Amino acid sequence: MSNENTLNIQYVHESFQRSLKEDDDVIIDDYIEGYNELVKFLNLIGSVFSFVSSDVRSKIKIMEKHREGDDSLYFESFKKMMKYEKETSLHEKNGYVSGSRTMLRLHRGLDFIRLFLKRLSEAEESMNTCTTCQNSYNETLAAFHPWYIRKAATLAMHALPSRPDLLKKIFGTEEQLAEALNILPQTLQSCDEVYNRVEKLYTDFDFHGLP
């Protein structure tokens, strides 16, 4: 894994590829491994999404407890977890911290990260990072945030640096940046496959509306 000051896109790709189970499932441990690295993106683009990053960290800790608990067998993969919580109605039980609800928050965050990273990597040097970030946010995470958070996040995006400076901040030196941009399409493809599988599972189990 890379240090805290740069995003290791290769590590994300490898972790997400390992997470793919059979034709329709995703292994939670490998998903979290990749996500832990990918969430650095939120930290590296500045304080804009520090609130999302903090929430992600807390959600990952919840899942780590599930993976270490007495029922850890049921939290091996998304499909197994949802099936377990659906059949036992645990997701509706007061006082129970649902794994499916917890991972839904990470799933929504991944949608934003993959979209903004894709647009950032494909855009011209002169792109307006603020506008691109706002559009990516409005198309993904914004729908799940209250008005005051949306307002604060949108305003904070004006502080984003130019595309060249932002890419260097995320990936490091010119050499590291060149390597990252070379493998980024594969990584984004892995992100898409993982996201689409998880999205379908939430649809199949009717879990998109978990409060």
Coordinates of N, CA and C in Angstrom, one line a residue:
M1 N 0.9 -1.2 0.0 CA 0.0 0.0 0.0 C 0.9 1.2 0.0
S2 N 0.4 2.3 -0.6 CA 1.1 3.6 -0.6 C 1.1 4.3 0.7
N3 N 1.9 5.4 0.8 CA 1.9 6.1 2.0 C 0.6 7.0 2.0
E4 N 0.4 7.8 3.1 CA -0.8 8.5 3.3 C -0.9 9.7 2.3
N5 N 0.3 10.1 1.7 CA 0.3 11.3 0.9 C 0.0 11.1 -0.5
T6 N -0.2 9.9 -1.0 CA -0.5 9.6 -2.4 C -1.5 8.5 -2.5
L7 N -2.2 8.4 -3.6 CA -3.2 7.4 -3.8 C -2.6 6.3 -4.7
N8 N -2.6 5.1 -4.2 CA -2.0 3.9 -4.9 C -3.2 3.3 -5.7
I9 N -3.3 3.7 -7.0 CA -4.4 3.2 -7.8 C -4.3 1.7 -8.2
Q10 N -3.0 1.2 -8.2 CA -2.8 -0.2 -8.5 C -3.3 -1.1 -7.4
Y11 N -3.1 -0.6 -6.2 CA -3.6 -1.3 -5.0 C -5.1 -1.4 -5.0
V12 N -5.8 -0.3 -5.4 CA -7.2 -0.3 -5.5 C -7.7 -1.3 -6.5
H13 N -7.0 -1.3 -7.6 CA -7.4 -2.3 -8.7 C -7.3 -3.7 -8.3
E14 N -6.2 -4.0 -7.7 CA -5.9 -5.4 -7.2 C -6.9 -5.9 -6.2
S15 N -7.2 -5.0 -5.2 CA -8.1 -5.3 -4.1 C -9.5 -5.5 -4.7
F16 N -10.0 -4.7 -5.6 CA -11.3 -4.8 -6.1 C -11.4 -6.0 -7.0
Q17 N -10.4 -6.4 -7.7 CA -10.4 -7.6 -8.5 C -10.5 -8.8 -7.7
R18 N -9.8 -8.8 -6.5 CA -9.8 -9.9 -5.6 C -11.2 -10.0 -5.0
S19 N -11.9 -8.9 -4.9 CA -13.2 -8.9 -4.2 C -14.3 -9.6 -5.0
L20 N -14.1 -9.7 -6.3 CA -15.1 -10.3 -7.2 C -15.3 -11.8 -7.0
K21 N -16.5 -12.2 -6.5 CA -16.7 -13.6 -6.2 C -17.8 -14.1 -7.1
E22 N -17.5 -15.3 -7.7 CA -18.4 -15.9 -8.7 C -18.8 -14.9 -9.7
D23 N -20.1 -14.9 -10.1 CA -20.6 -14.0 -11.1 C -21.4 -12.8 -10.6
D24 N -21.7 -12.8 -9.3 CA -22.6 -11.8 -8.8 C -22.4 -11.3 -7.4
D25 N -21.3 -11.6 -6.8 CA -21.0 -11.3 -5.4 C -19.7 -10.6 -5.2
V26 N -19.6 -9.9 -4.1 CA -18.4 -9.2 -3.8 C -17.9 -9.5 -2.3
I27 N -16.7 -9.9 -2.2 CA -16.1 -10.2 -0.8 C -15.9 -8.9 0.0
I28 N -16.4 -8.9 1.1 CA -16.4 -7.6 1.9 C -14.9 -7.2 2.4
D29 N -14.1 -8.2 2.8 CA -12.8 -7.8 3.3 C -11.9 -7.1 2.2
D30 N -12.0 -7.7 1.0 CA -11.2 -7.2 -0.1 C -11.8 -5.8 -0.6
Y31 N -13.1 -5.7 -0.6 CA -13.8 -4.5 -0.9 C -13.3 -3.4 0.0
I32 N -13.3 -3.7 1.3 CA -12.8 -2.7 2.3 C -11.3 -2.3 2.1
E33 N -10.5 -3.3 1.8 CA -9.1 -3.1 1.5 C -8.9 -2.1 0.4
G34 N -9.6 -2.3 -0.7 CA -9.6 -1.3 -1.8 C -10.1 0.0 -1.4
Y35 N -11.2 0.0 -0.7 CA -11.9 1.2 -0.3 C -11.1 2.1 0.7
N36 N -10.4 1.4 1.6 CA -9.5 2.1 2.5 C -8.4 2.9 1.8
E37 N -8.0 2.4 0.7 CA -7.0 3.1 -0.1 C -7.7 4.2 -0.9
L38 N -8.8 3.9 -1.5 CA -9.5 4.8 -2.4 C -10.0 6.0 -1.6
V39 N -10.3 5.8 -0.3 CA -10.9 7.0 0.4 C -9.8 8.0 0.7
K40 N -8.5 7.7 0.4 CA -7.5 8.7 0.5 C -7.8 9.8 -0.5
F41 N -8.4 9.5 -1.6 CA -8.8 10.5 -2.6 C -9.6 11.6 -2.0
L42 N -10.5 11.2 -1.1 CA -11.3 12.3 -0.4 C -10.5 13.2 0.5
N43 N -9.4 12.6 1.1 CA -8.6 13.4 2.0 C -7.6 14.3 1.2
L44 N -7.1 13.7 0.0 CA -6.1 14.4 -0.8 C -6.7 15.6 -1.6
I45 N -8.0 15.6 -1.8 CA -8.5 16.7 -2.6 C -8.9 17.9 -1.6
G46 N -8.6 17.7 -0.4 CA -8.8 18.8 0.6 C -9.9 18.6 1.6
S47 N -10.2 19.6 2.3 CA -11.2 19.4 3.4 C -12.6 19.4 2.9
V48 N -12.8 19.5 1.6 CA -14.1 19.5 1.0 C -15.0 18.3 1.4
F49 N -14.4 17.1 1.4 CA -15.1 15.9 1.7 C -14.6 15.2 3.0
S50 N -14.1 16.0 3.9 CA -13.6 15.4 5.2 C -14.7 14.8 5.9
F51 N -15.9 15.4 5.8 CA -17.1 14.8 6.5 C -17.5 13.5 6.0
V52 N -17.3 13.3 4.6 CA -17.6 12.0 4.0 C -16.5 11.0 4.4
S53 N -15.2 11.4 4.4 CA -14.1 10.6 4.8 C -14.3 10.1 6.2
S54 N -14.7 11.0 7.1 CA -14.9 10.6 8.5 C -16.0 9.6 8.7
D55 N -17.1 9.8 7.9 CA -18.2 8.9 8.0 C -17.8 7.5 7.4
V56 N -17.0 7.5 6.4 CA -16.5 6.2 5.8 C -15.7 5.5 6.8
R57 N -14.8 6.2 7.5 CA -13.9 5.5 8.5 C -14.8 4.8 9.6
S58 N -15.8 5.5 10.0 CA -16.7 5.0 11.1 C -17.4 3.8 10.6
K59 N -17.9 3.8 9.4 CA -18.6 2.7 8.8 C -17.7 1.5 8.6
I60 N -16.5 1.7 8.2 CA -15.5 0.6 8.1 C -15.2 -0.1 9.4
K61 N -15.2 0.7 10.5 CA -15.0 0.2 11.8 C -16.1 -0.7 12.2
I62 N -17.3 -0.3 11.9 CA -18.5 -1.1 12.2 C -18.4 -2.5 11.5
M63 N -18.0 -2.4 10.2 CA -17.9 -3.7 9.5 C -16.8 -4.6 10.0
E64 N -15.7 -4.0 10.5 CA -14.7 -4.8 11.1 C -15.1 -5.5 12.3
K65 N -16.0 -4.9 13.1 CA -16.6 -5.5 14.2 C -17.5 -6.7 13.8
H66 N -18.3 -6.5 12.8 CA -19.1 -7.6 12.3 C -18.2 -8.7 11.8
R67 N -17.1 -8.4 11.2 CA -16.2 -9.5 10.6 C -15.5 -10.2 11.7
E68 N -15.4 -9.6 12.9 CA -14.7 -10.2 14.1 C -15.7 -10.9 15.1
G69 N -17.0 -10.6 14.9 CA -18.0 -11.1 15.8 C -18.4 -12.5 15.6
D70 N -19.4 -13.0 16.4 CA -19.8 -14.4 16.4 C -20.5 -14.8 15.1
D71 N -21.0 -13.8 14.4 CA -21.7 -14.1 13.2 C -20.9 -13.7 12.0
S72 N -19.6 -13.7 12.1 CA -18.6 -13.2 11.1 C -18.8 -14.0 9.8
L73 N -19.2 -15.2 9.9 CA -19.4 -16.1 8.7 C -20.4 -15.4 7.7
Y74 N -21.4 -14.8 8.3 CA -22.4 -14.2 7.4 C -22.0 -12.8 6.8
F75 N -20.9 -12.4 7.2 CA -20.4 -11.1 6.7 C -19.2 -11.2 5.8
E76 N -19.1 -12.4 5.2 CA -18.0 -12.7 4.3 C -18.2 -11.9 3.0
S77 N -19.4 -11.8 2.5 CA -19.7 -11.2 1.2 C -21.0 -10.4 1.3
F78 N -21.2 -9.5 0.3 CA -22.4 -8.7 0.3 C -23.6 -9.6 0.2
K79 N -23.6 -10.5 -0.7 CA -24.8 -11.4 -0.9 C -25.1 -12.2 0.3
K80 N -24.1 -12.7 0.9 CA -24.3 -13.6 2.1 C -24.9 -12.7 3.3
M81 N -24.3 -11.5 3.4 CA -24.7 -10.6 4.5 C -26.2 -10.1 4.3
M82 N -26.5 -9.7 3.0 CA -27.9 -9.3 2.8 C -28.9 -10.4 3.0
K83 N -28.6 -11.6 2.5 CA -29.4 -12.8 2.7 C -29.7 -13.0 4.1
Y84 N -28.6 -13.0 4.9 CA -28.7 -13.3 6.4 C -29.6 -12.2 7.1
E85 N -29.4 -10.9 6.8 CA -30.1 -9.9 7.5 C -31.6 -9.8 7.0
K86 N -31.8 -10.2 5.7 CA -33.2 -10.2 5.2 C -34.0 -11.3 5.8
E87 N -33.4 -12.5 5.8 CA -34.1 -13.7 6.3 C -34.4 -13.7 7.8
T88 N -33.5 -13.0 8.5 CA -33.7 -12.9 10.0 C -34.4 -11.6 10.4
S89 N -34.6 -10.7 9.4 CA -35.2 -9.3 9.7 C -34.3 -8.5 10.6
L90 N -33.1 -8.8 10.7 CA -32.2 -8.1 11.5 C -32.1 -6.6 11.1
H91 N -32.2 -6.3 9.8 CA -32.1 -5.0 9.4 C -33.2 -4.1 9.9
E92 N -34.2 -4.7 10.5 CA -35.4 -3.9 11.0 C -35.3 -3.9 12.6
K93 N -34.4 -4.6 13.2 CA -34.3 -4.7 14.6 C -33.7 -3.5 15.3
N94 N -34.4 -3.0 16.3 CA -34.0 -1.8 17.0 C -32.7 -2.2 17.8
G95 N -31.7 -1.3 17.7 CA -30.5 -1.5 18.4 C -29.4 -2.3 17.7
Y96 N -29.8 -2.9 16.6 CA -28.9 -3.7 15.7 C -28.3 -2.8 14.7
V97 N -27.0 -2.8 14.5 CA -26.3 -2.0 13.5 C -26.2 -2.8 12.2
S98 N -27.1 -2.6 11.3 CA -27.1 -3.4 10.1 C -25.9 -3.3 9.2
G99 N -25.3 -4.4 8.8 CA -24.2 -4.4 7.9 C -24.6 -3.9 6.6
S100 N -25.8 -4.3 6.1 CA -26.3 -3.9 4.8 C -26.5 -2.4 4.8
R101 N -27.0 -1.8 5.8 CA -27.2 -0.3 5.9 C -25.8 0.4 5.9
T102 N -24.9 -0.2 6.7 CA -23.6 0.4 6.8 C -22.9 0.4 5.5
M103 N -22.9 -0.7 4.8 CA -22.2 -0.8 3.5 C -22.9 0.0 2.4
L104 N -24.2 0.3 2.6 CA -24.9 1.1 1.6 C -24.3 2.5 1.5
R105 N -23.8 3.0 2.7 CA -23.2 4.3 2.8 C -21.9 4.3 2.0
L106 N -21.1 3.3 2.1 CA -19.8 3.2 1.4 C -20.1 3.0 -0.1
H107 N -21.1 2.3 -0.4 CA -21.5 2.1 -1.8 C -21.8 3.4 -2.5
R108 N -22.6 4.2 -1.8 CA -22.9 5.5 -2.4 C -21.7 6.4 -2.6
G109 N -20.8 6.3 -1.6 CA -19.6 7.1 -1.7 C -18.7 6.7 -2.9
L110 N -18.7 5.4 -3.1 CA -17.9 4.9 -4.3 C -18.4 5.4 -5.6
D111 N -19.7 5.6 -5.7 CA -20.3 6.2 -6.9 C -19.7 7.5 -7.2
F112 N -19.6 8.4 -6.2 CA -19.1 9.7 -6.4 C -17.6 9.6 -6.7
I113 N -16.8 8.9 -6.0 CA -15.4 8.8 -6.2 C -15.0 8.3 -7.6
R114 N -15.7 7.3 -8.0 CA -15.4 6.7 -9.4 C -15.8 7.7 -10.5
L115 N -16.9 8.4 -10.3 CA -17.3 9.4 -11.3 C -16.4 10.6 -11.4
F116 N -16.0 11.2 -10.2 CA -15.1 12.3 -10.2 C -13.7 12.0 -10.7
L117 N -13.2 10.8 -10.3 CA -11.9 10.4 -10.8 C -11.9 10.2 -12.3
K118 N -12.9 9.6 -12.8 CA -13.0 9.4 -14.3 C -13.0 10.7 -15.0
R119 N -13.8 11.6 -14.6 CA -13.9 12.9 -15.2 C -12.6 13.7 -15.1
L120 N -12.0 13.6 -13.9 CA -10.8 14.3 -13.7 C -9.6 13.8 -14.6
S121 N -9.6 12.5 -14.8 CA -8.5 11.9 -15.6 C -8.7 12.1 -17.1
E122 N -10.0 12.2 -17.5 CA -10.2 12.3 -18.9 C -10.3 13.8 -19.4
A123 N -10.4 14.7 -18.5 CA -10.6 16.1 -18.9 C -9.4 16.8 -19.5
E124 N -9.6 18.0 -20.1 CA -8.5 18.8 -20.6 C -7.8 19.5 -19.4
E125 N -6.6 19.9 -19.6 CA -5.8 20.6 -18.5 C -6.5 21.8 -18.0
S126 N -7.3 22.4 -18.8 CA -8.0 23.7 -18.4 C -9.3 23.5 -17.8
M127 N -9.7 22.2 -17.5 CA -11.0 21.9 -16.9 C -11.2 22.7 -15.6
N128 N -12.4 23.0 -15.3 CA -12.8 23.7 -14.0 C -13.1 22.6 -13.0
T129 N -12.1 22.3 -12.1 CA -12.3 21.2 -11.1 C -13.5 21.5 -10.2
C130 N -13.7 22.7 -9.9 CA -14.9 23.0 -9.0 C -16.2 22.6 -9.7
T131 N -16.4 23.0 -10.9 CA -17.6 22.6 -11.6 C -17.8 21.1 -11.8
T132 N -16.6 20.5 -12.2 CA -16.7 19.0 -12.4 C -17.0 18.3 -11.1
C133 N -16.4 18.7 -10.0 CA -16.6 18.1 -8.7 C -18.1 18.3 -8.3
Q134 N -18.6 19.5 -8.5 CA -20.0 19.8 -8.1 C -20.9 19.0 -8.9
N135 N -20.7 18.9 -10.2 CA -21.6 18.0 -11.1 C -21.5 16.6 -10.7
S136 N -20.3 16.1 -10.4 CA -20.2 14.7 -9.9 C -20.9 14.4 -8.6
Y137 N -20.8 15.4 -7.7 CA -21.4 15.3 -6.4 C -22.9 15.3 -6.5
N138 N -23.4 16.3 -7.3 CA -24.9 16.5 -7.5 C -25.5 15.2 -8.2
E139 N -24.8 14.5 -9.0 CA -25.3 13.3 -9.7 C -25.2 12.1 -8.8
T140 N -24.5 12.1 -7.7 CA -24.4 10.9 -6.8 C -24.7 11.2 -5.4
L141 N -23.8 11.6 -4.6 CA -24.0 11.7 -3.1 C -25.0 12.8 -2.7
A142 N -25.1 13.8 -3.4 CA -25.9 14.9 -3.0 C -27.4 14.5 -2.6
A143 N -27.9 13.5 -3.4 CA -29.2 13.1 -3.1 C -29.5 12.5 -1.7
F144 N -28.4 12.1 -1.1 CA -28.5 11.5 0.2 C -28.1 12.3 1.4
H145 N -27.7 13.6 1.1 CA -27.3 14.5 2.1 C -28.3 15.6 2.4
P146 N -28.5 16.0 3.6 CA -29.4 17.1 3.9 C -28.9 18.4 3.3
W147 N -29.8 19.4 3.2 CA -29.5 20.6 2.5 C -28.3 21.4 3.0
Y148 N -28.1 21.5 4.3 CA -27.0 22.2 4.8 C -25.6 21.6 4.5
I149 N -25.6 20.3 4.4 CA -24.3 19.6 4.0 C -24.1 19.8 2.5
R150 N -25.1 19.7 1.7 CA -25.0 20.0 0.3 C -24.4 21.4 0.0
K151 N -25.0 22.4 0.7 CA -24.6 23.8 0.6 C -23.1 24.0 0.9
A152 N -22.8 23.4 2.1 CA -21.4 23.6 2.6 C -20.4 22.9 1.7
A153 N -20.7 21.7 1.2 CA -19.8 21.0 0.3 C -19.7 21.7 -1.0
T154 N -20.8 22.2 -1.6 CA -20.7 22.9 -2.9 C -19.9 24.2 -2.8
L155 N -20.0 24.9 -1.7 CA -19.2 26.1 -1.5 C -17.7 25.8 -1.3
A156 N -17.4 24.7 -0.6 CA -16.1 24.4 -0.3 C -15.3 23.9 -1.6
M157 N -16.0 23.4 -2.6 CA -15.4 23.0 -3.8 C -14.7 24.1 -4.6
H158 N -15.1 25.3 -4.3 CA -14.5 26.5 -4.9 C -13.0 26.6 -4.6
A159 N -12.6 25.9 -3.5 CA -11.2 25.9 -3.1 C -10.3 24.9 -3.8
L160 N -10.9 24.0 -4.6 CA -10.2 23.0 -5.3 C -9.1 23.6 -6.3
P161 N -7.9 23.1 -6.3 CA -6.9 23.6 -7.2 C -7.1 23.3 -8.7
S162 N -6.3 23.7 -9.6 CA -6.4 23.4 -11.0 C -6.2 21.9 -11.2
R163 N -6.6 21.4 -12.3 CA -6.5 20.0 -12.6 C -5.1 19.5 -12.5
P164 N -4.1 20.1 -13.1 CA -2.7 19.6 -12.9 C -2.2 19.6 -11.5
D165 N -2.6 20.6 -10.7 CA -2.1 20.7 -9.3 C -2.9 19.6 -8.5
L166 N -4.2 19.4 -8.8 CA -4.9 18.4 -8.1 C -4.4 17.0 -8.4
L167 N -4.1 16.7 -9.6 CA -3.6 15.4 -9.9 C -2.3 15.1 -9.3
K168 N -1.4 16.1 -9.2 CA -0.1 16.0 -8.5 C -0.3 15.7 -7.0
K169 N -1.3 16.4 -6.5 CA -1.6 16.3 -5.1 C -2.1 14.9 -4.8
I170 N -2.8 14.3 -5.7 CA -3.4 13.0 -5.5 C -2.4 11.9 -5.7
F171 N -1.6 12.0 -6.8 CA -0.7 10.9 -7.2 C 0.8 11.1 -7.0
G172 N 1.2 12.3 -6.7 CA 2.6 12.6 -6.4 C 3.4 13.1 -7.5
T173 N 4.6 12.6 -7.7 CA 5.5 13.1 -8.7 C 5.0 12.9 -10.1
E174 N 5.7 13.5 -11.1 CA 5.3 13.4 -12.5 C 5.4 11.9 -12.9
E175 N 6.4 11.2 -12.4 CA 6.5 9.7 -12.7 C 5.4 8.9 -12.1
Q176 N 5.0 9.2 -10.9 CA 3.9 8.5 -10.2 C 2.6 8.8 -10.9
L177 N 2.5 10.1 -11.3 CA 1.2 10.5 -12.0 C 1.1 9.8 -13.3
A178 N 2.2 9.7 -14.1 CA 2.1 9.0 -15.4 C 1.8 7.5 -15.2
E179 N 2.3 6.9 -14.2 CA 2.0 5.5 -13.9 C 0.5 5.3 -13.5
A180 N 0.1 6.2 -12.7 CA -1.3 6.2 -12.2 C -2.3 6.3 -13.3
L181 N -2.1 7.3 -14.2 CA -3.0 7.6 -15.3 C -3.0 6.4 -16.3
N182 N -1.9 5.7 -16.3 CA -1.8 4.5 -17.2 C -2.7 3.4 -16.7
I183 N -2.7 3.2 -15.4 CA -3.5 2.1 -14.9 C -4.9 2.5 -14.5
L184 N -5.1 3.8 -14.4 CA -6.4 4.3 -14.0 C -7.6 3.7 -14.7
P185 N -7.6 3.6 -16.1 CA -8.7 3.0 -16.8 C -9.1 1.6 -16.3
Q186 N -8.1 0.8 -16.0 CA -8.3 -0.6 -15.5 C -8.9 -0.5 -14.1
T187 N -8.4 0.4 -13.3 CA -8.9 0.6 -11.9 C -10.4 1.0 -11.9
L188 N -10.7 2.0 -12.8 CA -12.1 2.5 -12.9 C -13.0 1.4 -13.4
Q189 N -12.5 0.5 -14.3 CA -13.3 -0.6 -14.7 C -13.6 -1.6 -13.6
S190 N -12.6 -1.8 -12.7 CA -12.8 -2.6 -11.5 C -13.8 -2.0 -10.6
C191 N -13.7 -0.7 -10.4 CA -14.6 0.1 -9.6 C -16.1 -0.1 -10.1
D192 N -16.2 0.1 -11.4 CA -17.5 -0.1 -12.1 C -18.1 -1.4 -11.9
E193 N -17.3 -2.5 -12.0 CA -17.8 -3.8 -11.9 C -18.2 -4.1 -10.5
V194 N -17.4 -3.7 -9.5 CA -17.8 -3.9 -8.1 C -19.0 -3.1 -7.8
Y195 N -19.1 -1.8 -8.2 CA -20.2 -1.0 -8.0 C -21.5 -1.6 -8.5
N196 N -21.4 -2.0 -9.8 CA -22.6 -2.6 -10.5 C -23.1 -3.9 -9.8
R197 N -22.2 -4.7 -9.3 CA -22.6 -5.9 -8.7 C -23.3 -5.6 -7.4
V198 N -22.7 -4.7 -6.6 CA -23.3 -4.3 -5.3 C -24.7 -3.6 -5.5
E199 N -24.7 -2.7 -6.5 CA -26.0 -2.0 -6.9 C -27.1 -3.0 -7.1
K200 N -26.8 -4.1 -7.9 CA -27.8 -5.1 -8.3 C -28.2 -5.9 -7.0
L201 N -27.3 -6.1 -6.1 CA -27.7 -6.9 -4.9 C -28.6 -6.0 -4.0
Y202 N -28.3 -4.7 -3.9 CA -29.2 -3.9 -3.1 C -30.6 -3.8 -3.8
T203 N -30.6 -3.9 -5.1 CA -31.9 -3.9 -5.8 C -32.6 -5.2 -5.6
D204 N -31.9 -6.3 -5.7 CA -32.5 -7.7 -5.6 C -33.1 -7.9 -4.2
F205 N -32.4 -7.4 -3.2 CA -32.9 -7.5 -1.8 C -33.7 -6.4 -1.3
D206 N -34.0 -5.4 -2.2 CA -34.8 -4.3 -1.9 C -34.3 -3.5 -0.7
F207 N -33.0 -3.3 -0.7 CA -32.3 -2.6 0.4 C -31.9 -1.2 0.2
H208 N -32.2 -0.6 -1.0 CA -31.8 0.7 -1.3 C -32.3 1.7 -0.3
G209 N -33.5 1.5 0.2 CA -34.2 2.4 1.1 C -33.8 2.3 2.6
L210 N -32.8 1.5 2.9 CA -32.5 1.3 4.3 C -32.2 2.7 5.0
P211 N -32.9 3.0 6.1 CA -32.7 4.4 6.7 C -31.4 4.6 7.3

